[in-house]
Short mmCIF file of C-alpha atoms in Angstrom, two decimals:
data_model
loop_
_atom_site.label_atom_id
_atom_site.label_comp_id
_atom_site.label_asym_id
_atom_site.label_seq_id
_atom_site.Cartn_x
_atom_site.Cartn_y
_atom_site.Cartn_z
CA MET A 1 100.74 86.07 255.66
CA THR A 2 100.73 83.82 252.59
CA THR A 3 96.93 83.72 252.64
CA ASN A 4 96.70 87.55 252.67
CA ILE A 5 99.11 87.78 249.74
CA LEU A 6 97.04 85.28 247.76
CA VAL A 7 93.81 87.16 248.49
CA LYS A 8 95.34 90.48 247.43
CA THR A 9 96.78 88.90 244.29
CA SER A 10 93.40 87.36 243.44
CA ARG A 11 91.63 90.68 243.93
CA ALA A 12 94.18 92.50 241.76
CA LEU A 13 93.90 89.86 239.06
CA GLY A 14 90.10 90.10 239.18
CA ALA A 15 90.19 93.88 238.84
CA THR A 16 92.60 93.60 235.93
CA LEU A 17 90.38 91.08 234.17
CA LEU A 18 87.34 93.31 234.76
CA VAL A 19 89.07 96.35 233.28
CA SER A 20 90.35 94.28 230.38
CA GLY A 21 86.86 92.96 229.77
CA LEU A 22 85.40 96.47 229.76
CA LEU A 23 88.08 97.65 227.35
CA LEU A 24 87.44 94.72 225.01
CA THR A 25 83.68 95.39 225.13
CA ALA A 26 84.22 99.08 224.35
CA ALA A 27 86.58 98.18 221.51
CA ALA A 28 84.04 95.74 220.10
CA GLN A 29 81.31 98.39 220.21
CA ALA A 30 83.45 101.10 218.62
CA GLN A 31 83.33 100.41 214.88
CA ILE A 32 85.46 101.97 212.22
CA SER A 33 83.54 104.68 210.39
CA THR A 34 84.14 104.92 206.63
CA PRO A 35 82.33 106.84 203.84
CA GLN A 36 79.23 105.15 202.46
CA PRO A 37 79.38 104.13 198.77
CA SER A 38 75.84 105.51 198.43
CA PRO A 39 75.58 108.28 201.04
CA LYS A 40 72.26 109.06 202.68
CA SER A 41 70.67 112.42 201.89
CA THR A 42 67.66 114.27 203.28
CA ILE A 43 66.15 117.27 201.51
CA THR A 44 63.27 119.37 202.80
CA GLN A 45 61.36 121.96 200.83
CA ARG A 46 58.39 124.11 201.77
CA VAL A 47 55.93 124.21 198.89
CA GLY A 48 53.25 126.77 199.63
CA LEU A 49 52.65 126.19 203.35
CA THR A 50 53.45 122.47 203.27
CA ASP A 51 56.79 120.93 204.28
CA ILE A 52 57.94 118.05 202.08
CA THR A 53 60.89 115.85 203.07
CA ILE A 54 62.61 113.24 200.93
CA THR A 55 65.15 110.81 202.42
CA TYR A 56 67.15 108.65 200.01
CA SER A 57 70.58 107.15 199.33
CA ARG A 58 72.67 108.32 196.38
CA PRO A 59 74.43 105.66 194.31
CA GLY A 60 76.99 106.56 191.63
CA ILE A 61 77.29 105.37 188.04
CA LYS A 62 80.77 103.88 188.57
CA GLY A 63 81.09 102.89 184.93
CA ARG A 64 77.81 100.97 184.86
CA THR A 65 74.85 101.18 182.48
CA ILE A 66 72.04 102.58 184.64
CA PHE A 67 68.79 102.55 182.67
CA GLY A 68 67.86 100.27 179.79
CA ASP A 69 65.83 97.29 178.63
CA SER A 70 66.33 93.80 180.01
CA THR A 71 68.86 92.88 177.31
CA SER A 72 71.23 95.77 178.12
CA LYS A 73 72.33 94.50 181.55
CA ALA A 74 71.19 97.81 183.02
CA LEU A 75 71.40 98.33 186.75
CA VAL A 76 67.82 99.68 186.72
CA PRO A 77 65.95 97.86 183.96
CA PHE A 78 62.85 99.39 182.40
CA GLY A 79 59.57 98.03 183.70
CA LYS A 80 60.96 96.88 187.06
CA ARG A 81 60.14 98.41 190.44
CA TRP A 82 63.07 100.34 191.88
CA ARG A 83 63.57 101.71 195.39
CA THR A 84 64.61 105.02 193.77
CA GLY A 85 68.12 105.07 195.15
CA ALA A 86 70.23 102.57 197.10
CA ASN A 87 70.31 100.89 200.50
CA ALA A 88 66.99 101.53 202.29
CA THR A 89 63.68 102.53 200.77
CA THR A 90 63.41 106.13 199.63
CA THR A 91 60.72 107.96 201.60
CA ILE A 92 58.70 111.11 201.06
CA LYS A 93 56.84 112.89 203.84
CA PHE A 94 54.09 115.52 203.58
CA SER A 95 53.13 117.72 206.53
CA ASP A 96 49.68 118.34 204.96
CA ASP A 97 47.45 116.78 202.34
CA VAL A 98 48.80 117.32 198.82
CA VAL A 99 47.90 116.54 195.22
CA LEU A 100 50.35 114.57 193.06
CA GLU A 101 49.66 114.87 189.35
CA GLY A 102 45.95 115.24 190.08
CA LYS A 103 45.72 112.54 192.77
CA LYS A 104 44.96 113.49 196.38
CA ILE A 105 47.49 112.18 198.91
CA PRO A 106 46.86 112.41 202.68
CA ALA A 107 49.52 113.89 204.94
CA GLY A 108 52.04 111.30 206.11
CA GLU A 109 55.18 109.41 205.16
CA TYR A 110 55.36 106.98 202.24
CA GLY A 111 57.81 104.74 200.49
CA LEU A 112 58.65 106.28 197.13
CA TYR A 113 59.22 103.61 194.50
CA THR A 114 59.52 104.07 190.77
CA ILE A 115 59.15 101.91 187.68
CA PRO A 116 61.38 103.61 185.09
CA GLY A 117 60.46 103.46 181.43
CA LYS A 118 62.01 104.84 178.28
CA THR A 119 59.58 107.76 177.99
CA VAL A 120 57.47 107.57 181.16
CA TRP A 121 58.18 106.51 184.73
CA THR A 122 55.53 105.22 187.09
CA VAL A 123 55.88 106.69 190.57
CA VAL A 124 54.46 104.49 193.32
CA LEU A 125 53.65 105.77 196.81
CA SER A 126 53.46 102.93 199.28
CA LYS A 127 52.49 102.49 202.92
CA ASN A 128 55.58 100.29 203.20
CA THR A 129 58.66 102.37 204.00
CA LYS A 130 60.91 99.40 204.89
CA GLN A 131 60.77 97.16 201.83
CA GLY A 132 64.19 98.07 200.45
CA ALA A 133 65.26 95.99 197.46
CA ASP A 134 63.07 92.98 198.25
CA VAL A 135 61.00 93.12 195.06
CA ALA A 136 59.35 89.79 195.77
CA GLY A 137 57.89 91.15 199.00
CA PHE A 138 55.88 93.99 197.49
CA LYS A 139 52.16 93.93 198.09
CA ALA A 140 49.76 95.79 195.81
CA ALA A 141 47.57 96.46 198.87
CA ASP A 142 50.34 98.69 200.27
CA ASP A 143 50.25 101.02 197.25
CA VAL A 144 48.59 104.35 198.03
CA ALA A 145 48.79 105.86 194.55
CA ARG A 146 50.48 105.52 191.20
CA ILE A 147 51.24 108.52 189.02
CA SER A 148 53.14 109.13 185.80
CA ALA A 149 56.36 111.11 185.51
CA LYS A 150 57.58 112.10 182.09
CA ALA A 151 61.17 111.06 181.37
CA TYR A 152 63.53 113.45 179.62
CA LYS A 153 67.13 113.46 178.42
CA LEU A 154 69.71 115.41 180.41
CA PRO A 155 72.20 117.62 178.56
CA ASN A 156 75.05 116.44 180.78
CA LYS A 157 75.79 113.22 182.61
CA VAL A 158 74.85 113.15 186.30
CA GLU A 159 77.28 110.79 188.05
CA THR A 160 75.43 110.55 191.40
CA PHE A 161 71.70 109.89 191.61
CA THR A 162 70.08 113.18 192.57
CA MET A 163 66.60 114.17 193.73
CA ASN A 164 65.63 117.81 194.16
CA PHE A 165 62.77 120.27 194.02
CA ALA A 166 62.39 122.43 190.91
CA ASP A 167 60.01 124.88 189.23
CA LEU A 168 58.63 126.23 192.50
CA THR A 169 55.57 128.50 192.57
CA PRO A 170 53.60 129.77 195.60
CA SER A 171 51.62 126.51 195.65
CA THR A 172 53.39 123.95 193.43
CA GLY A 173 56.74 122.32 192.85
CA ASN A 174 58.25 119.44 190.89
CA VAL A 175 60.23 116.55 192.34
CA ASP A 176 63.05 116.06 189.84
CA MET A 177 64.98 112.76 189.69
CA GLN A 178 68.23 112.69 187.71
CA TRP A 179 70.85 110.04 187.01
CA GLU A 180 73.17 109.25 184.15
CA LEU A 181 71.56 111.02 181.15
CA THR A 182 67.96 110.53 182.29
CA GLY A 183 65.64 112.75 184.27
CA ALA A 184 62.01 112.34 185.36
CA LYS A 185 59.81 114.72 187.32
CA PHE A 186 56.36 114.84 188.87
CA LYS A 187 54.30 117.76 190.14
CA ILE A 188 53.15 118.38 193.71
CA THR A 189 50.30 120.82 194.35
CA THR A 190 49.58 122.09 197.85
CA GLU A 191 46.55 123.84 199.34
CA VAL A 192 47.37 127.47 200.05
CA ASP A 193 44.33 129.66 199.59
CA ALA A 194 42.06 127.92 202.11
CA LYS A 195 44.81 128.04 204.75
CA VAL A 196 45.61 131.70 204.19
CA MET A 197 41.94 132.69 204.11
CA ALA A 198 41.37 130.86 207.39
CA GLN A 199 44.23 132.83 208.96
CA ILE A 200 42.87 136.11 207.61
CA ASP A 201 39.43 135.27 208.99
CA GLU A 202 40.87 134.51 212.42
CA LYS A 203 43.51 137.25 212.72
CA VAL A 204 41.88 140.09 210.78
CA VAL A 205 38.18 139.65 210.06
CA LYS A 206 37.24 138.38 213.53
CA ASN A 207 39.92 140.24 215.44
CA ALA A 208 39.09 143.79 216.48
CA ALA A 209 42.66 144.21 217.71
CA ALA A 210 44.38 143.08 214.52
CA SER A 211 47.94 144.34 214.12
CA ALA A 212 49.15 146.61 211.33
CA ASN A 213 51.27 143.74 210.03
CA ASP A 214 48.27 141.42 209.79
CA TYR A 215 46.18 144.08 208.02
CA ALA A 216 49.02 144.65 205.55
CA ALA A 217 49.59 140.91 204.96
CA ALA A 218 45.88 140.38 204.29
CA ALA A 219 45.81 143.32 201.88
CA VAL A 220 48.86 142.06 199.98
CA TYR A 221 47.35 138.57 199.68
CA TYR A 222 44.11 140.00 198.29
CA LEU A 223 46.05 142.16 195.85
CA ASP A 224 48.30 139.35 194.61
CA ASN A 225 45.46 136.85 194.25
CA ASP A 226 42.84 139.03 192.53
CA LYS A 227 40.42 139.11 195.44
CA ASP A 228 38.19 141.96 196.71
CA LEU A 229 40.27 145.09 196.09
CA LYS A 230 37.95 147.35 198.07
CA GLN A 231 38.49 145.15 201.10
CA ALA A 232 42.23 145.11 200.43
CA LEU A 233 42.25 148.93 200.32
CA THR A 234 40.37 149.13 203.63
CA TRP A 235 42.89 146.83 205.30
CA ILE A 236 45.98 148.59 203.97
CA GLN A 237 44.59 151.96 205.04
CA LYS A 238 44.12 150.56 208.57
CA ALA A 239 47.70 149.32 208.47
CA ASN A 240 48.89 152.80 207.52
CA GLU A 241 46.74 154.77 209.96
CA LYS A 242 49.11 154.96 212.93
CA ASP A 243 52.58 154.28 211.55
CA PRO A 244 52.79 154.28 207.75
CA LYS A 245 55.73 152.35 206.28
CA PHE A 246 56.95 153.11 202.79
CA TRP A 247 56.42 149.50 201.69
CA ASN A 248 52.84 149.46 202.97
CA VAL A 249 52.03 152.82 201.39
CA LEU A 250 53.36 151.46 198.11
CA THR A 251 50.95 148.53 198.51
CA GLU A 252 48.13 151.06 198.77
CA ALA A 253 49.38 152.71 195.57
CA LYS A 254 49.38 149.32 193.81
CA ILE A 255 45.85 148.52 194.98
CA ARG A 256 44.57 151.90 193.78
CA MET A 257 46.40 151.40 190.48
CA LYS A 258 44.69 148.06 189.99
CA MET A 259 41.34 149.69 190.83
CA LYS A 260 42.11 152.28 188.14
CA ASP A 261 42.16 155.05 190.74
CA TYR A 262 45.19 156.60 189.06
CA LYS A 263 45.03 159.90 190.95
CA GLY A 264 44.91 158.08 194.29
CA ALA A 265 47.73 155.79 193.13
CA VAL A 266 49.96 158.80 192.37
CA THR A 267 49.19 160.40 195.73
CA ALA A 268 50.03 157.19 197.63
CA ALA A 269 53.17 156.55 195.57
CA GLU A 270 54.42 160.07 196.19
CA GLN A 271 53.94 159.57 199.95
CA SER A 272 55.72 156.22 199.78
CA LYS A 273 58.57 157.79 197.81
CA LYS A 274 58.99 160.52 200.41
CA LEU A 275 59.19 157.94 203.21
CA ALA A 276 61.61 155.83 201.17
CA LEU A 277 63.86 158.84 200.58
CA GLU A 278 63.91 159.51 204.32
CA ALA A 279 64.86 155.88 204.89
CA LYS A 280 67.45 156.10 202.08
CA ASN A 281 65.92 153.10 200.32
CA THR A 282 66.70 153.65 196.64
CA ASP A 283 64.94 150.47 195.49
CA TYR A 284 61.57 151.70 196.75
CA VAL A 285 62.22 155.19 195.39
CA LYS A 286 62.67 153.61 191.98
CA MET A 287 59.56 151.44 192.29
CA ASN A 288 57.46 154.45 193.25
CA ASP A 289 58.83 156.51 190.35
CA GLU A 290 57.89 153.71 187.97
CA LEU A 291 54.38 153.44 189.37
CA ILE A 292 53.87 157.21 189.26
CA ALA A 293 54.96 157.30 185.61
CA GLU A 294 52.67 154.39 184.75
CA ALA A 295 49.69 155.96 186.57
CA LYS A 296 50.14 159.35 184.88
CA LYS A 297 50.39 157.66 181.51
CA ALA A 298 47.19 155.68 182.17
CA LYS A 299 45.10 158.75 183.04
#
């Protein structure tokens, strides 16, 4: 009897210790989560047809002097390589080949370092995305490209280091870096025309069963980019053959207007206006009225 009691007690004690051990392990693994002093941020922007992603950490001023020469006790002294943020290395990723301030950069992910200066920053793209703040460990062989970014004075103080995309066009955009009263930006140019033309060749030129949407998209691209207007007119007419939409008929009017076929432009705009009225789309009614007036004046 005593032996059985001891065995049961031993088993119970063992189970208790096991549970306690599991609880202690779980408690050790569960860490307290608090806000980061320099929170991580990821921004993605499509420039043209290329996706660009920047991942960086955002330190604050916190009463410190941020940029300055070596005698000013600045946090980021002029002429010194900086990880362009805090914590880990800032990275920039391109889904396609791009051009940075005239220099070709292959698709891929790079460490984005900067060397701030009073009037110009040097932007360094590196193969090394894990260097962090270890300045002594940088290797020139890891550098992919160096470009210049013009520094400028901000009208208002920016407390938290900020990177964003600005001045976007159909194929370009600027990466803008701002902190304290200093900003610096560099231009990214992406390849658009070759990609779009390849799509048009595949989906329209070589496709006997091209859709109305593809014909219309090809016509609009030719119109907006000063390409063969006769070809653009052929495509938009094919788009409008079976089921004309007021926006596509307006495109035809614009193409004819650009070809100086003012009579044809008026006819197409009047048709587009009629369809827009039926659809109760006042914006397109207005656009057609404006084009009709312009075409009649140009005759």
